[in-house]
Amino acid sequence: MRVLVTGGAGYIGATAVDILIAQGYEVSVFDDCSTGHADNVASGVTFVQGSLLNRSEIAEALKGCDAVMHFAGKSLVGESVEKPELYWSVNVGGTRNLLDEMRAAKISKLIFSSSAATYGEPEVLPILETASNRPTNAYGATKLAVDAMITDEARGHGLSAASLRYFNVAGAHKSTRGWLRERHDPETHLIPNVLRSSTSKTVKIFGTDWPTKDGTCIRDYVHVVDLIDAHIKALNSLGSAGHEIFNLGSGGGYSVREVIAAATQATGSQIPFIDSPRRAGDPAVLIADISKAKRILGWQPTRNLEVMVSDTLASFE
Ligand code: UDP
């Protein structure tokens, strides 16, 4: 089976490419390299550098493919608030183009990178896939809109699809070509920022007065390798037309202070940090209910926070 990985030059997409190849899949990559890195693309894969806004480039990338894993898109919450038009254009318009070209090429299997940002501030924890969707930023709104578009595509045109709603993806993957890790500029994510903290560039704890056990936010972290395992299981579960949504997290949560403690343990030295005001748009606690992915996909994440931190640390060396 040949899988087109859109966003295959990015952190999560490149990890998917490497693991798919290791498992015997043929892979094509489609990426505009706006945030991804061409040097992430494994040699030996078919690579089309192109944009989701260009239908002929998508058509070119889809040639010979049987299924699509769709990671490409804009993914920064803050940027989405400042430039909503970019997010609606690339995430929603770009995915519309992809679905149209998939239909033209008679490709009917799709795995989509959705997000827990579709839920917004949760009313009930842990969060089930049936929870209400009230995204608090354009990023979450566009992921939710794409999920709705995919549902209609499945109903109207026989697409067989799964949307995977990521909680906090972390860790790194040791590929045959070295570590694949987050390389964002600027980096906003907690684990890389904590591990890179120094007295001249001290990591900020965004809020210490949250209604949690130690006053800092709690998030559900999932290792990128476990995450890709779920994608491959989801791909293999696709049958007749339909659209299923699955949460991907660990089912548990860690506070910001607990992440700093794990990093202190991993590095063997004190991590400098500074208590700071809350960051706009952060909910206090996000924890996934992952029972649906466990039950239907037979998925079980196995890499805990210590592994996510130690792999990220190793990937910096
Ligand atoms: N966070 C923090 N300092 C940072 C980056 C993040 O205190 O430099 C907090 C953030 O407020 C949130 C958690 O760490 O509670 C995870 O944030 P991240 O940006 O990694 O992921 P998000 O939950 O926003 O997707």
CSV table of C-alpha atoms and ligand atoms in Angstrom, one decimal:
chain,number,residue,atom,x,y,z
A,1,MET,CA,0.0,0.0,0.0
A,2,ARG,CA,1.3,3.5,-0.9
A,3,VAL,CA,0.4,6.2,1.6
A,4,LEU,CA,0.6,9.9,0.8
A,5,VAL,CA,1.8,11.7,3.9
A,6,THR,CA,1.0,15.4,3.7
A,7,GLY,CA,3.2,17.5,6.0
A,8,GLY,CA,5.8,14.7,5.8
A,9,ALA,CA,8.6,17.2,6.3
A,10,GLY,CA,7.3,18.3,9.8
A,11,TYR,CA,7.9,16.8,13.2
A,12,ILE,CA,4.9,14.4,13.4
A,13,GLY,CA,4.6,13.8,9.6
A,14,ALA,CA,8.3,12.9,9.3
A,15,THR,CA,8.0,10.5,12.2
A,16,ALA,CA,5.0,8.9,10.5
A,17,VAL,CA,7.0,8.5,7.2
A,18,ASP,CA,9.9,6.8,9.0
A,19,ILE,CA,7.7,4.3,10.9
A,20,LEU,CA,5.5,3.6,7.8
A,21,ILE,CA,8.6,2.7,5.8
A,22,ALA,CA,10.0,0.6,8.6
A,23,GLN,CA,6.7,-1.3,8.6
A,24,GLY,CA,6.9,-2.0,4.8
A,25,TYR,CA,4.6,0.7,3.4
A,26,GLU,CA,5.4,2.7,0.3
A,27,VAL,CA,5.4,6.4,1.0
A,28,SER,CA,4.9,9.6,-0.9
A,29,VAL,CA,5.4,13.0,0.8
A,30,PHE,CA,3.7,16.3,0.1
A,31,ASP,CA,4.9,19.4,1.9
A,32,ASP,CA,5.3,23.1,1.1
A,33,CYS,CA,8.2,23.3,3.6
A,34,SER,CA,6.7,26.5,5.1
A,35,THR,CA,7.2,25.1,8.6
A,36,GLY,CA,8.6,21.7,7.8
A,37,HIS,CA,12.2,20.9,6.8
A,38,ALA,CA,13.1,19.3,3.5
A,39,ASP,CA,16.0,17.5,5.3
A,40,ASN,CA,13.4,15.7,7.4
A,41,VAL,CA,12.2,13.9,4.3
A,42,ALA,CA,13.6,10.3,4.1
A,43,SER,CA,15.6,9.5,1.1
A,44,GLY,CA,13.9,7.0,-1.2
A,45,VAL,CA,10.4,8.4,-0.8
A,46,THR,CA,8.6,10.2,-3.6
A,47,PHE,CA,8.6,13.9,-2.5
A,48,VAL,CA,6.4,16.5,-4.1
A,49,GLN,CA,7.1,20.0,-2.7
A,50,GLY,CA,3.8,21.8,-3.2
A,51,SER,CA,1.0,23.6,-1.6
A,52,LEU,CA,-2.5,22.5,-0.5
A,53,LEU,CA,-3.7,25.6,-2.2
A,54,ASN,CA,-2.5,24.2,-5.6
A,55,ARG,CA,-4.8,21.4,-6.9
A,56,SER,CA,-2.5,20.3,-9.7
A,57,GLU,CA,0.4,19.8,-7.2
A,58,ILE,CA,-1.9,17.8,-4.9
A,59,ALA,CA,-3.0,15.7,-7.9
A,60,GLU,CA,0.7,15.0,-8.8
A,61,ALA,CA,1.4,13.9,-5.2
A,62,LEU,CA,-1.6,11.6,-5.1
A,63,LYS,CA,-0.4,9.6,-8.1
A,64,GLY,CA,-0.1,5.9,-7.3
A,65,CYS,CA,-1.4,6.3,-3.7
A,66,ASP,CA,-4.0,4.2,-2.0
A,67,ALA,CA,-4.5,6.2,1.2
A,68,VAL,CA,-3.6,9.6,2.7
A,69,MET,CA,-2.4,10.6,6.1
A,70,HIS,CA,-3.1,14.3,6.3
A,71,PHE,CA,-0.8,16.2,8.7
A,72,ALA,CA,-0.2,19.3,6.6
A,73,GLY,CA,-1.6,22.5,8.0
A,74,LYS,CA,-1.1,25.6,10.2
A,75,SER,CA,-0.9,24.7,13.9
A,76,LEU,CA,-0.1,27.7,16.1
A,77,VAL,CA,-2.9,28.8,18.3
A,78,GLY,CA,-1.6,32.4,18.8
A,79,GLU,CA,-0.9,32.9,15.1
A,80,SER,CA,-4.4,31.6,14.3
A,81,VAL,CA,-6.0,34.4,16.4
A,82,GLU,CA,-3.9,37.0,14.6
A,83,LYS,CA,-4.3,35.6,11.1
A,84,PRO,CA,-7.6,33.6,11.0
A,85,GLU,CA,-7.8,34.0,7.2
A,86,LEU,CA,-4.5,32.0,6.8
A,87,TYR,CA,-5.9,29.2,9.0
A,88,TRP,CA,-9.3,29.0,7.2
A,89,SER,CA,-7.5,29.2,3.8
A,90,VAL,CA,-4.8,26.5,4.4
A,91,ASN,CA,-6.5,24.2,6.9
A,92,VAL,CA,-10.1,24.3,5.5
A,93,GLY,CA,-9.6,25.4,1.9
A,94,GLY,CA,-6.5,23.2,1.5
A,95,THR,CA,-8.2,20.2,2.9
A,96,ARG,CA,-11.2,20.9,0.6
A,97,ASN,CA,-8.8,20.7,-2.3
A,98,LEU,CA,-7.2,17.5,-1.0
A,99,LEU,CA,-10.7,15.8,-0.7
A,100,ASP,CA,-11.7,16.9,-4.2
A,101,GLU,CA,-8.4,15.6,-5.7
A,102,MET,CA,-8.7,12.3,-3.7
A,103,ARG,CA,-12.2,11.8,-5.1
A,104,ALA,CA,-10.9,12.5,-8.6
A,105,ALA,CA,-8.1,10.0,-8.1
A,106,LYS,CA,-10.6,7.4,-6.5
A,107,ILE,CA,-8.6,7.3,-3.2
A,108,SER,CA,-11.1,6.7,-0.4
A,109,LYS,CA,-9.0,6.2,2.7
A,110,LEU,CA,-8.0,9.2,4.9
A,111,ILE,CA,-6.4,9.6,8.3
A,112,PHE,CA,-6.7,13.3,9.5
A,113,SER,CA,-4.7,15.1,12.2
A,114,SER,CA,-7.4,16.8,14.2
A,115,SER,CA,-6.9,18.4,17.6
A,116,ALA,CA,-8.3,18.5,21.1
A,117,ALA,CA,-8.5,22.3,20.4
A,118,THR,CA,-11.9,21.5,18.9
A,119,TYR,CA,-13.3,20.9,22.4
A,120,GLY,CA,-12.3,24.3,23.9
A,121,GLU,CA,-12.7,24.7,27.7
A,122,PRO,CA,-14.0,21.3,28.9
A,123,GLU,CA,-17.2,20.9,31.0
A,124,VAL,CA,-16.4,17.3,32.0
A,125,LEU,CA,-13.0,15.6,32.5
A,126,PRO,CA,-11.7,13.4,31.0
A,127,ILE,CA,-12.8,14.6,27.6
A,128,LEU,CA,-14.8,12.1,25.5
A,129,GLU,CA,-15.2,12.4,21.7
A,130,THR,CA,-18.9,13.1,22.3
A,131,ALA,CA,-18.1,16.2,24.4
A,132,SER,CA,-19.4,19.5,23.1
A,133,ASN,CA,-17.2,21.4,20.6
A,134,ARG,CA,-16.6,25.0,21.5
A,135,PRO,CA,-13.2,25.9,20.2
A,136,THR,CA,-11.7,29.1,21.7
A,137,ASN,CA,-9.4,30.0,18.7
A,138,ALA,CA,-9.3,29.9,14.9
A,139,TYR,CA,-7.0,26.9,15.0
A,140,GLY,CA,-9.5,24.7,16.8
A,141,ALA,CA,-12.4,26.1,14.7
A,142,THR,CA,-10.7,25.1,11.5
A,143,LYS,CA,-9.9,21.6,12.7
A,144,LEU,CA,-13.5,21.2,13.7
A,145,ALA,CA,-14.7,22.5,10.3
A,146,VAL,CA,-12.5,20.0,8.5
A,147,ASP,CA,-13.9,17.2,10.7
A,148,ALA,CA,-17.4,18.2,9.6
A,149,MET,CA,-16.3,18.4,6.0
A,150,ILE,CA,-14.9,14.8,6.2
A,151,THR,CA,-18.1,13.5,7.8
A,152,ASP,CA,-20.1,14.9,4.8
A,153,GLU,CA,-17.5,13.6,2.3
A,154,ALA,CA,-18.0,10.1,3.8
A,155,ARG,CA,-21.8,10.4,3.6
A,156,GLY,CA,-21.9,11.8,0.2
A,157,HIS,CA,-19.0,10.2,-1.6
A,158,GLY,CA,-18.0,7.1,0.2
A,159,LEU,CA,-14.9,8.3,1.9
A,160,SER,CA,-13.6,6.1,4.7
A,161,ALA,CA,-11.9,8.2,7.3
A,162,ALA,CA,-10.7,8.7,10.8
A,163,SER,CA,-9.9,12.0,12.6
A,164,LEU,CA,-7.4,11.7,15.4
A,165,ARG,CA,-7.7,14.5,18.0
A,166,TYR,CA,-4.3,15.0,19.5
A,167,PHE,CA,-3.8,16.2,23.0
A,168,ASN,CA,-0.1,17.3,23.8
A,169,VAL,CA,2.3,15.5,21.4
A,170,ALA,CA,5.8,15.3,22.8
A,171,GLY,CA,9.0,13.2,22.6
A,172,ALA,CA,11.2,12.5,19.6
A,173,HIS,CA,11.7,9.5,17.3
A,174,LYS,CA,15.1,7.9,16.6
A,175,SER,CA,15.0,7.3,12.9
A,176,THR,CA,17.5,5.5,10.8
A,177,ARG,CA,18.8,9.0,9.9
A,178,GLY,CA,19.0,10.3,13.4
A,179,TRP,CA,16.5,12.0,15.7
A,180,LEU,CA,13.3,13.5,14.4
A,181,ARG,CA,12.1,16.2,16.9
A,182,GLU,CA,10.2,19.4,17.2
A,183,ARG,CA,12.0,22.2,15.4
A,184,HIS,CA,9.7,25.2,15.8
A,185,ASP,CA,10.8,28.8,15.6
A,186,PRO,CA,9.9,30.2,17.9
A,187,GLU,CA,9.4,27.1,20.1
A,188,THR,CA,6.2,27.5,22.2
A,189,HIS,CA,5.9,24.0,23.6
A,190,LEU,CA,6.6,23.2,27.2
A,191,ILE,CA,9.0,20.2,27.1
A,192,PRO,CA,11.5,21.6,24.7
A,193,ASN,CA,11.4,25.0,26.4
A,194,VAL,CA,12.0,23.4,29.8
A,195,LEU,CA,14.9,21.4,28.5
A,196,ARG,CA,16.5,24.4,26.9
A,197,SER,CA,16.0,26.7,29.8
A,198,SER,CA,19.0,28.6,31.0
A,199,THR,CA,19.7,31.6,33.3
A,200,SER,CA,19.8,33.8,30.2
A,201,LYS,CA,16.6,32.2,28.6
A,202,THR,CA,14.5,31.1,31.5
A,203,VAL,CA,11.4,29.1,30.9
A,204,LYS,CA,8.2,30.8,32.2
A,205,ILE,CA,5.5,29.0,34.0
A,206,PHE,CA,2.3,30.4,32.6
A,207,GLY,CA,0.1,30.8,35.7
A,208,THR,CA,0.6,29.5,39.2
A,209,ASP,CA,-2.9,30.3,40.5
A,210,TRP,CA,-4.9,27.8,38.4
A,211,PRO,CA,-7.4,25.6,40.3
A,212,THR,CA,-5.1,22.5,40.3
A,213,LYS,CA,-3.1,20.6,42.9
A,214,ASP,CA,0.0,22.8,42.5
A,215,GLY,CA,-1.6,25.8,40.8
A,216,THR,CA,-0.1,25.1,37.3
A,217,CYS,CA,-1.9,23.8,34.2
A,218,ILE,CA,-2.4,20.1,33.6
A,219,ARG,CA,-2.0,18.6,30.2
A,220,ASP,CA,-2.2,15.1,28.7
A,221,TYR,CA,1.1,14.3,27.0
A,222,VAL,CA,1.4,11.5,24.4
A,223,HIS,CA,4.7,10.3,22.8
A,224,VAL,CA,4.9,10.9,19.1
A,225,VAL,CA,5.8,7.3,18.4
A,226,ASP,CA,2.7,6.1,20.3
A,227,LEU,CA,0.7,8.7,18.3
A,228,ILE,CA,1.9,7.3,15.0
A,229,ASP,CA,1.2,3.8,16.1
A,230,ALA,CA,-2.4,4.9,16.5
A,231,HIS,CA,-2.4,6.3,13.0
A,232,ILE,CA,-1.3,3.1,11.5
A,233,LYS,CA,-3.9,1.1,13.5
A,234,ALA,CA,-6.6,3.6,12.4
A,235,LEU,CA,-5.5,3.2,8.8
A,236,ASN,CA,-5.8,-0.6,9.0
A,237,SER,CA,-9.2,-0.2,10.7
A,238,LEU,CA,-10.8,1.7,7.8
A,239,GLY,CA,-13.5,-0.3,6.1
A,240,SER,CA,-16.6,0.8,4.2
A,241,ALA,CA,-17.6,4.5,4.0
A,242,GLY,CA,-17.7,6.3,7.3
A,243,HIS,CA,-15.9,8.8,9.6
A,244,GLU,CA,-14.8,8.0,13.1
A,245,ILE,CA,-13.2,10.4,15.6
A,246,PHE,CA,-10.7,9.3,18.2
A,247,ASN,CA,-8.9,11.1,21.0
A,248,LEU,CA,-5.2,10.4,21.3
A,249,GLY,CA,-3.6,11.2,24.6
A,250,SER,CA,-2.4,9.1,27.5
A,251,GLY,CA,-5.6,9.3,29.5
A,252,GLY,CA,-3.7,11.1,32.4
A,253,GLY,CA,-2.2,14.5,33.1
A,254,TYR,CA,0.9,16.2,34.4
A,255,SER,CA,1.2,19.7,35.7
A,256,VAL,CA,3.8,22.2,34.5
A,257,ARG,CA,5.7,21.8,37.7
A,258,GLU,CA,5.6,18.0,37.3
A,259,VAL,CA,7.1,18.3,33.8
A,260,ILE,CA,9.9,20.5,35.2
A,261,ALA,CA,10.5,17.9,38.0
A,262,ALA,CA,10.8,15.2,35.3
A,263,ALA,CA,13.2,17.3,33.3
A,264,THR,CA,15.3,18.0,36.5
A,265,GLN,CA,15.5,14.2,37.0
A,266,ALA,CA,16.5,13.6,33.4
A,267,THR,CA,19.1,16.3,33.2
A,268,GLY,CA,20.5,15.8,36.7
A,269,SER,CA,20.5,19.5,37.2
A,270,GLN,CA,18.2,22.3,38.3
A,271,ILE,CA,16.0,23.8,35.6
A,272,PRO,CA,15.8,27.5,35.9
A,273,PHE,CA,12.1,28.7,35.8
A,274,ILE,CA,10.2,31.8,36.6
A,275,ASP,CA,6.6,32.0,37.8
A,276,SER,CA,4.7,34.2,35.3
A,277,PRO,CA,1.2,35.4,34.5
A,278,ARG,CA,-1.3,33.1,32.8
A,279,ARG,CA,-1.1,32.7,29.0
A,280,ALA,CA,-4.3,33.9,27.2
A,281,GLY,CA,-6.5,31.1,26.0
A,282,ASP,CA,-5.1,28.3,28.2
A,283,PRO,CA,-7.7,26.0,29.9
A,284,ALA,CA,-6.6,24.8,33.4
A,285,VAL,CA,-6.9,21.1,32.7
A,286,LEU,CA,-7.1,19.0,29.5
A,287,ILE,CA,-7.1,15.2,29.9
A,288,ALA,CA,-8.3,12.8,27.2
A,289,ASP,CA,-10.6,9.9,27.6
A,290,ILE,CA,-8.9,7.4,25.3
A,291,SER,CA,-11.1,4.4,25.8
A,292,LYS,CA,-12.6,4.6,22.3
A,293,ALA,CA,-9.1,4.3,20.6
A,294,LYS,CA,-8.2,1.5,23.0
A,295,ARG,CA,-11.4,-0.4,22.3
A,296,ILE,CA,-11.8,0.1,18.6
A,297,LEU,CA,-8.2,0.4,17.4
A,298,GLY,CA,-6.6,-1.9,20.1
A,299,TRP,CA,-4.2,1.0,20.8
A,300,GLN,CA,-2.4,1.5,24.1
A,301,PRO,CA,0.2,4.2,24.6
A,302,THR,CA,3.3,2.8,26.3
A,303,ARG,CA,5.8,5.7,26.6
A,304,ASN,CA,5.4,7.8,29.8
A,305,LEU,CA,6.5,11.4,30.6
A,306,GLU,CA,10.0,10.2,31.6
A,307,VAL,CA,10.5,8.7,28.1
A,308,MET,CA,9.1,11.8,26.4
A,309,VAL,CA,11.5,14.0,28.3
A,310,SER,CA,14.5,11.7,27.9
A,311,ASP,CA,13.9,11.2,24.2
A,312,THR,CA,13.6,15.0,23.7
A,313,LEU,CA,16.8,15.5,25.6
A,314,ALA,CA,18.6,12.9,23.6
A,315,SER,CA,17.4,14.4,20.4
A,316,PHE,CA,19.1,17.7,21.3
A,317,GLU,CA,22.5,16.1,21.4
B,1,UDP,N1,3.7,26.3,29.3
B,1,UDP,C1,4.4,27.1,30.1
B,1,UDP,N2,5.6,27.6,29.7
B,1,UDP,C2,6.0,27.5,28.4
B,1,UDP,C3,5.2,26.7,27.5
B,1,UDP,C4,4.0,26.2,28.0
B,1,UDP,O1,4.1,27.2,31.3
B,1,UDP,O2,7.1,28.0,28.0
B,1,UDP,C5,2.4,25.7,29.7
B,1,UDP,C6,1.2,26.1,29.0
B,1,UDP,O3,0.6,27.3,29.6
B,1,UDP,C7,0.3,24.9,29.1
B,1,UDP,C8,1.3,23.7,29.1
B,1,UDP,O4,2.6,24.3,29.5
B,1,UDP,O5,-0.4,24.9,30.3
B,1,UDP,C9,1.5,23.1,27.8
B,1,UDP,O6,1.7,24.1,26.8
B,1,UDP,P1,2.2,23.8,25.3
B,1,UDP,O7,2.4,25.1,24.6
B,1,UDP,O8,3.3,22.8,25.3
B,1,UDP,O9,0.9,23.0,24.7
B,1,UDP,P2,-0.6,23.4,24.6
B,1,UDP,O10,-1.3,22.8,25.8
B,1,UDP,O11,-0.8,24.9,24.5
B,1,UDP,O12,-1.1,22.8,23.3
